Short mmCIF file of C-alpha atoms and ligand atoms in Angstrom, two decimals:
data_model
loop_
_atom_site.label_atom_id
_atom_site.label_comp_id
_atom_site.label_asym_id
_atom_site.label_seq_id
_atom_site.Cartn_x
_atom_site.Cartn_y
_atom_site.Cartn_z
CA MET A 1 138.42 56.19 79.56
CA ALA A 2 137.44 59.66 78.32
CA THR A 3 135.26 61.49 80.83
CA ILE A 4 134.07 65.08 81.05
CA ARG A 5 133.07 67.33 83.91
CA PHE A 6 130.76 70.32 83.44
CA ASP A 7 130.63 73.13 86.00
CA VAL A 8 127.67 75.44 85.38
CA LEU A 9 127.24 78.86 86.98
CA THR A 10 123.59 79.89 86.94
CA LEU A 11 120.90 81.70 88.95
CA PHE A 12 118.39 78.99 87.98
CA PRO A 13 119.85 75.63 89.01
CA ASP A 14 116.41 73.98 88.96
CA MET A 15 116.30 74.37 85.18
CA PHE A 16 119.01 71.69 84.96
CA THR A 17 117.38 68.97 87.07
CA GLY A 18 115.04 67.66 84.38
CA PHE A 19 117.85 67.71 81.85
CA ILE A 20 120.32 65.83 84.04
CA GLN A 21 117.69 63.23 84.96
CA ASN A 22 116.97 62.64 81.27
CA SER A 23 117.75 59.07 80.14
CA MET A 24 120.97 59.39 78.12
CA ILE A 25 122.61 61.96 80.37
CA GLN A 26 121.51 60.09 83.51
CA LYS A 27 122.98 56.84 82.15
CA ALA A 28 126.24 58.58 81.29
CA HIS A 29 126.34 59.82 84.88
CA GLU A 30 125.75 56.35 86.24
CA LYS A 31 128.53 55.00 84.04
CA GLY A 32 130.83 57.72 85.40
CA LEU A 33 131.38 59.14 81.90
CA ILE A 34 130.14 62.63 82.74
CA GLU A 35 129.92 64.69 85.88
CA THR A 36 127.92 67.90 86.30
CA ARG A 37 128.07 70.49 89.04
CA ILE A 38 125.38 73.12 89.01
CA ILE A 39 126.42 76.14 91.05
CA ASN A 40 124.17 79.04 91.98
CA PHE A 41 126.48 82.03 91.62
CA ARG A 42 124.23 83.93 94.03
CA ASP A 43 126.10 81.92 96.69
CA TYR A 44 129.14 84.04 95.76
CA ALA A 45 127.37 87.39 96.08
CA PHE A 46 129.14 89.89 98.32
CA ASN A 47 126.43 91.59 100.38
CA LYS A 48 123.80 90.24 102.73
CA HIS A 49 121.04 90.83 100.17
CA ARG A 50 123.00 88.49 97.87
CA THR A 51 122.83 91.02 95.03
CA VAL A 52 124.16 89.69 91.72
CA ASP A 53 123.14 92.53 89.39
CA ASP A 54 123.07 96.30 89.27
CA ILE A 55 122.07 99.17 86.99
CA PRO A 56 124.40 99.93 84.05
CA TYR A 57 127.00 102.70 84.37
CA GLY A 58 126.09 105.42 81.89
CA GLY A 59 122.39 104.60 82.19
CA GLY A 60 120.09 102.50 80.09
CA ASP A 61 117.62 99.64 80.37
CA GLY A 62 118.08 96.35 82.16
CA MET A 63 120.36 95.09 84.85
CA VAL A 64 123.97 94.01 84.44
CA LEU A 65 125.51 91.03 86.22
CA LYS A 66 128.15 92.17 88.70
CA PRO A 67 131.71 90.90 88.32
CA GLU A 68 132.49 89.75 91.89
CA PRO A 69 130.38 86.55 92.06
CA PHE A 70 131.93 85.23 88.81
CA PHE A 71 135.54 86.02 89.75
CA GLU A 72 135.02 84.47 93.20
CA ALA A 73 133.27 81.35 91.90
CA ILE A 74 136.01 80.76 89.32
CA ASP A 75 138.72 81.15 91.98
CA ASP A 76 136.90 78.47 93.92
CA LEU A 77 136.54 76.15 90.94
CA ILE A 78 139.99 76.42 89.36
CA ASP A 79 143.05 75.05 91.11
CA PRO A 80 146.00 77.26 90.01
CA ASN A 81 148.19 74.14 89.72
CA GLU A 82 145.83 72.45 87.26
CA GLU A 83 145.44 72.99 83.55
CA LYS A 84 142.92 75.79 82.98
CA PRO A 85 139.64 74.49 81.54
CA PRO A 86 137.78 76.52 78.89
CA VAL A 87 135.31 78.96 80.48
CA LEU A 88 132.41 79.35 78.05
CA LEU A 89 130.11 82.33 78.31
CA MET A 90 126.71 81.91 76.64
CA SER A 91 126.00 84.97 74.54
CA PRO A 92 124.25 85.91 71.29
CA GLN A 93 127.51 87.73 70.45
CA GLY A 94 129.56 84.53 70.70
CA GLU A 95 131.05 82.18 68.14
CA ARG A 96 128.30 80.12 66.53
CA LEU A 97 128.10 76.54 67.82
CA THR A 98 128.65 73.96 65.07
CA GLN A 99 129.32 70.20 65.13
CA GLN A 100 132.99 71.02 64.53
CA LYS A 101 133.02 73.24 67.62
CA VAL A 102 131.19 70.56 69.63
CA ASN A 103 133.83 67.99 68.66
CA GLN A 104 136.60 70.38 69.68
CA LEU A 105 134.94 71.07 73.06
CA ALA A 106 134.58 67.30 73.61
CA THR A 107 138.39 66.92 73.61
CA HIS A 108 138.53 68.68 77.01
CA SER A 109 138.13 66.82 80.31
CA ARG A 110 136.40 69.78 81.89
CA LEU A 111 134.27 72.76 80.77
CA ILE A 112 132.96 75.68 82.81
CA LEU A 113 129.75 77.30 81.52
CA LEU A 114 128.53 80.77 82.50
CA CYS A 115 124.80 81.47 82.16
CA GLY A 116 123.63 85.07 82.29
CA HIS A 117 120.34 86.91 82.19
CA TYR A 118 119.09 90.49 81.90
CA ALA A 119 121.20 92.86 79.80
CA GLY A 120 124.19 90.56 80.21
CA PHE A 121 127.50 90.49 82.04
CA ASP A 122 129.80 93.26 83.19
CA GLU A 123 132.39 93.44 80.38
CA ARG A 124 135.19 92.43 82.79
CA ILE A 125 133.58 88.96 83.04
CA HIS A 126 133.80 88.65 79.24
CA GLN A 127 137.41 89.82 79.28
CA TYR A 128 138.97 88.21 82.35
CA VAL A 129 136.77 85.27 83.38
CA ALA A 130 135.51 83.77 80.11
CA THR A 131 137.98 82.21 77.70
CA GLU A 132 135.43 82.15 74.87
CA GLU A 133 131.85 83.15 74.08
CA ILE A 134 129.43 80.76 72.42
CA SER A 135 126.13 81.48 70.67
CA ILE A 136 123.73 78.65 69.81
CA GLY A 137 122.10 80.73 67.07
CA ASP A 138 120.92 84.13 65.90
CA TYR A 139 117.89 84.58 68.13
CA VAL A 140 117.52 86.01 71.62
CA LEU A 141 116.67 83.87 74.63
CA THR A 142 115.86 84.92 78.20
CA GLY A 143 119.01 83.34 79.60
CA GLY A 144 122.07 81.20 78.97
CA GLU A 145 120.70 78.02 80.61
CA LEU A 146 119.24 76.45 77.46
CA PRO A 147 122.44 77.16 75.48
CA ALA A 148 124.49 75.58 78.32
CA MET A 149 122.30 72.47 78.21
CA ILE A 150 122.67 72.32 74.43
CA ILE A 151 126.44 72.40 74.80
CA MET A 152 126.37 69.73 77.53
CA ASP A 153 124.07 67.52 75.48
CA SER A 154 125.95 67.79 72.20
CA VAL A 155 129.38 67.43 73.84
CA SER A 156 128.32 64.48 76.04
CA ARG A 157 127.16 62.39 73.12
CA GLN A 158 130.66 62.63 71.61
CA ILE A 159 132.15 60.92 74.68
CA PRO A 160 132.71 57.24 73.81
CA GLY A 161 130.18 55.03 75.62
CA VAL A 162 127.58 57.75 76.25
CA LEU A 163 125.45 56.63 73.31
CA GLY A 164 124.39 52.98 73.41
CA ASN A 165 125.76 52.52 69.94
CA THR A 166 129.21 53.97 69.29
CA LEU A 167 128.42 54.21 65.57
CA SER A 168 125.42 56.52 66.00
CA ALA A 169 127.52 59.60 66.70
CA GLN A 170 129.47 59.04 63.50
CA ASN A 171 126.50 58.34 61.24
CA ASP A 172 124.61 61.53 62.02
CA SER A 173 123.92 64.57 59.97
CA PHE A 174 127.07 66.71 59.89
CA ALA A 175 129.47 63.89 60.76
CA ASP A 176 130.34 63.65 57.04
CA GLY A 177 129.05 67.15 56.31
CA LEU A 178 125.82 65.95 54.67
CA LEU A 179 122.27 65.80 56.03
CA GLU A 180 120.98 62.37 56.97
CA TYR A 181 119.12 60.12 54.54
CA PRO A 182 115.45 59.23 55.33
CA GLN A 183 114.79 56.32 57.68
CA TYR A 184 111.84 53.91 57.58
CA THR A 185 110.61 51.11 59.80
CA ARG A 186 107.75 48.61 59.64
CA PRO A 187 105.08 48.43 58.32
CA ALA A 188 106.19 48.49 54.66
CA GLU A 189 102.84 50.09 53.76
CA TYR A 190 100.66 52.27 55.98
CA ARG A 191 97.47 53.99 54.78
CA GLY A 192 98.75 53.40 51.29
CA TYR A 193 102.10 55.14 52.01
CA GLN A 194 104.93 52.91 50.86
CA VAL A 195 108.47 52.43 52.09
CA PRO A 196 110.83 52.85 49.10
CA GLU A 197 111.22 49.50 47.35
CA VAL A 198 115.02 49.60 47.41
CA LEU A 199 115.06 49.39 51.24
CA LEU A 200 113.06 46.15 51.15
CA SER A 201 115.32 44.61 48.51
CA GLY A 202 118.07 43.43 50.86
CA HIS A 203 120.54 44.57 48.20
CA HIS A 204 123.18 46.29 50.36
CA LEU A 205 125.06 48.04 47.58
CA ARG A 206 121.87 49.48 46.09
CA ILE A 207 120.75 50.60 49.57
CA GLU A 208 124.09 52.33 50.25
CA LYS A 209 123.92 54.11 46.88
CA TRP A 210 120.30 55.20 47.46
CA ARG A 211 121.12 56.52 50.94
CA ARG A 212 124.10 58.47 49.69
CA GLN A 213 121.97 59.99 46.91
CA GLU A 214 119.14 60.90 49.30
CA SER A 215 121.69 62.56 51.64
CA LEU A 216 123.06 64.52 48.69
CA ARG A 217 119.54 65.43 47.47
CA ARG A 218 118.45 66.71 50.90
CA THR A 219 121.61 68.68 51.43
CA TRP A 220 121.33 70.20 47.95
CA GLU A 221 117.64 71.10 48.50
CA ARG A 222 117.78 72.29 52.12
CA ARG A 223 121.35 73.33 52.97
CA PRO A 224 123.24 73.79 49.68
CA GLU A 225 125.99 75.82 51.42
CA LEU A 226 127.06 72.65 53.26
CA LEU A 227 128.06 71.02 49.96
CA ASP A 228 131.02 73.39 49.60
CA LYS A 229 132.73 71.74 52.58
CA VAL A 230 132.06 68.08 51.67
CA THR A 231 134.47 65.70 49.97
CA LEU A 232 132.54 64.51 46.93
CA THR A 233 133.27 61.48 44.76
CA GLU A 234 132.93 61.60 40.97
CA GLU A 235 129.67 59.64 41.34
CA ASP A 236 128.36 62.26 43.81
CA ARG A 237 129.16 65.03 41.34
CA ILE A 238 127.36 63.27 38.52
CA PHE A 239 124.28 62.85 40.74
CA LEU A 240 124.33 66.52 41.79
CA ARG A 241 124.65 67.58 38.14
CA GLN A 242 121.55 65.49 37.38
CA LEU A 243 119.66 67.30 40.17
CA GLU A 244 120.69 70.64 38.73
CA ASP A 245 119.64 69.60 35.21
CA GLN A 246 116.24 68.39 36.48
CA GLN A 247 115.63 71.69 38.31
CA GLY A 248 112.52 73.49 37.07
CA GLU A 249 111.41 70.53 34.95
N1 4GX B 301 123.16 81.82 72.39
N2 4GX B 301 121.03 84.66 75.46
C1 4GX B 301 122.51 85.27 77.31
C2 4GX B 301 122.25 87.42 78.46
C3 4GX B 301 123.35 88.13 77.75
C4 4GX B 301 123.15 89.29 77.03
C5 4GX B 301 124.20 89.91 76.43
C6 4GX B 301 125.62 88.24 77.27
C7 4GX B 301 125.44 89.40 76.56
C8 4GX B 301 122.06 83.18 73.70
C9 4GX B 301 122.14 82.63 72.40
C10 4GX B 301 121.06 84.15 74.16
C11 4GX B 301 120.14 85.74 75.81
C12 4GX B 301 121.82 84.15 76.59
C13 4GX B 301 120.88 86.85 76.53
N3 4GX B 301 124.60 87.62 77.87
N4 4GX B 301 123.05 82.66 74.38
N5 4GX B 301 121.60 86.36 77.69
N6 4GX B 301 121.35 82.89 71.36
O1 4GX B 301 120.25 84.55 73.38
O2 4GX B 301 123.73 81.84 73.60
#
């Protein structure tokens, strides 16, 4: 059975309680598929004031996270006889998180996540504690906690058995490189708005074809750059050429 353990170093452990008690993650916990340890790295501070940050050498705005608590906490967490888990540092300067990266992270049995605040980490933490830096996108947050939760959430759902339905993780947007097709449920008509006729037809081949075309259409309209990485059939190409020909009509 594939399981994963997350160790999170943060100054705001309470931010994780709601997330961990959330249905899917909670169920995965109960099933023993995932384990999370939330560690307040202030517990590893050196002095009696439990200081974790200090002013930057050379001057400037903001406080910098001191190296000692991170080095000490990692020494505590990593057994030198065991295989070293990835140590991910949340940073806007990191490698952008993609589904491909999520899938790669999900192959590990353990991940350590470092969440920082303020002006960031002393560079020695980047160099000697973290094994990689991850960014969840090109915008600036107040801290690394939300990125850490995004990593835990997206990685957890790749663990077999975490999602009720094992097919759902494969059918999503990005699994085949295309955006998802539109979904409908009952009623077939609401306030005059109709569900596409093909979905009511019960004709499985026609439904499959329609869904593929809607996935292609959405990807072409919203995220055309994704199409460069997708394996397209001849039928797909013909459909995309039709979309291009119709453009501006
Ligand atoms: N994707 N932030 C980290 C502190 C910081 C500053 C500089 C390292 C270097 C973010 C993101 C993000 C805000 C988390 C700044 N750490 N993290 N924090 N976007 O914006 O991951």
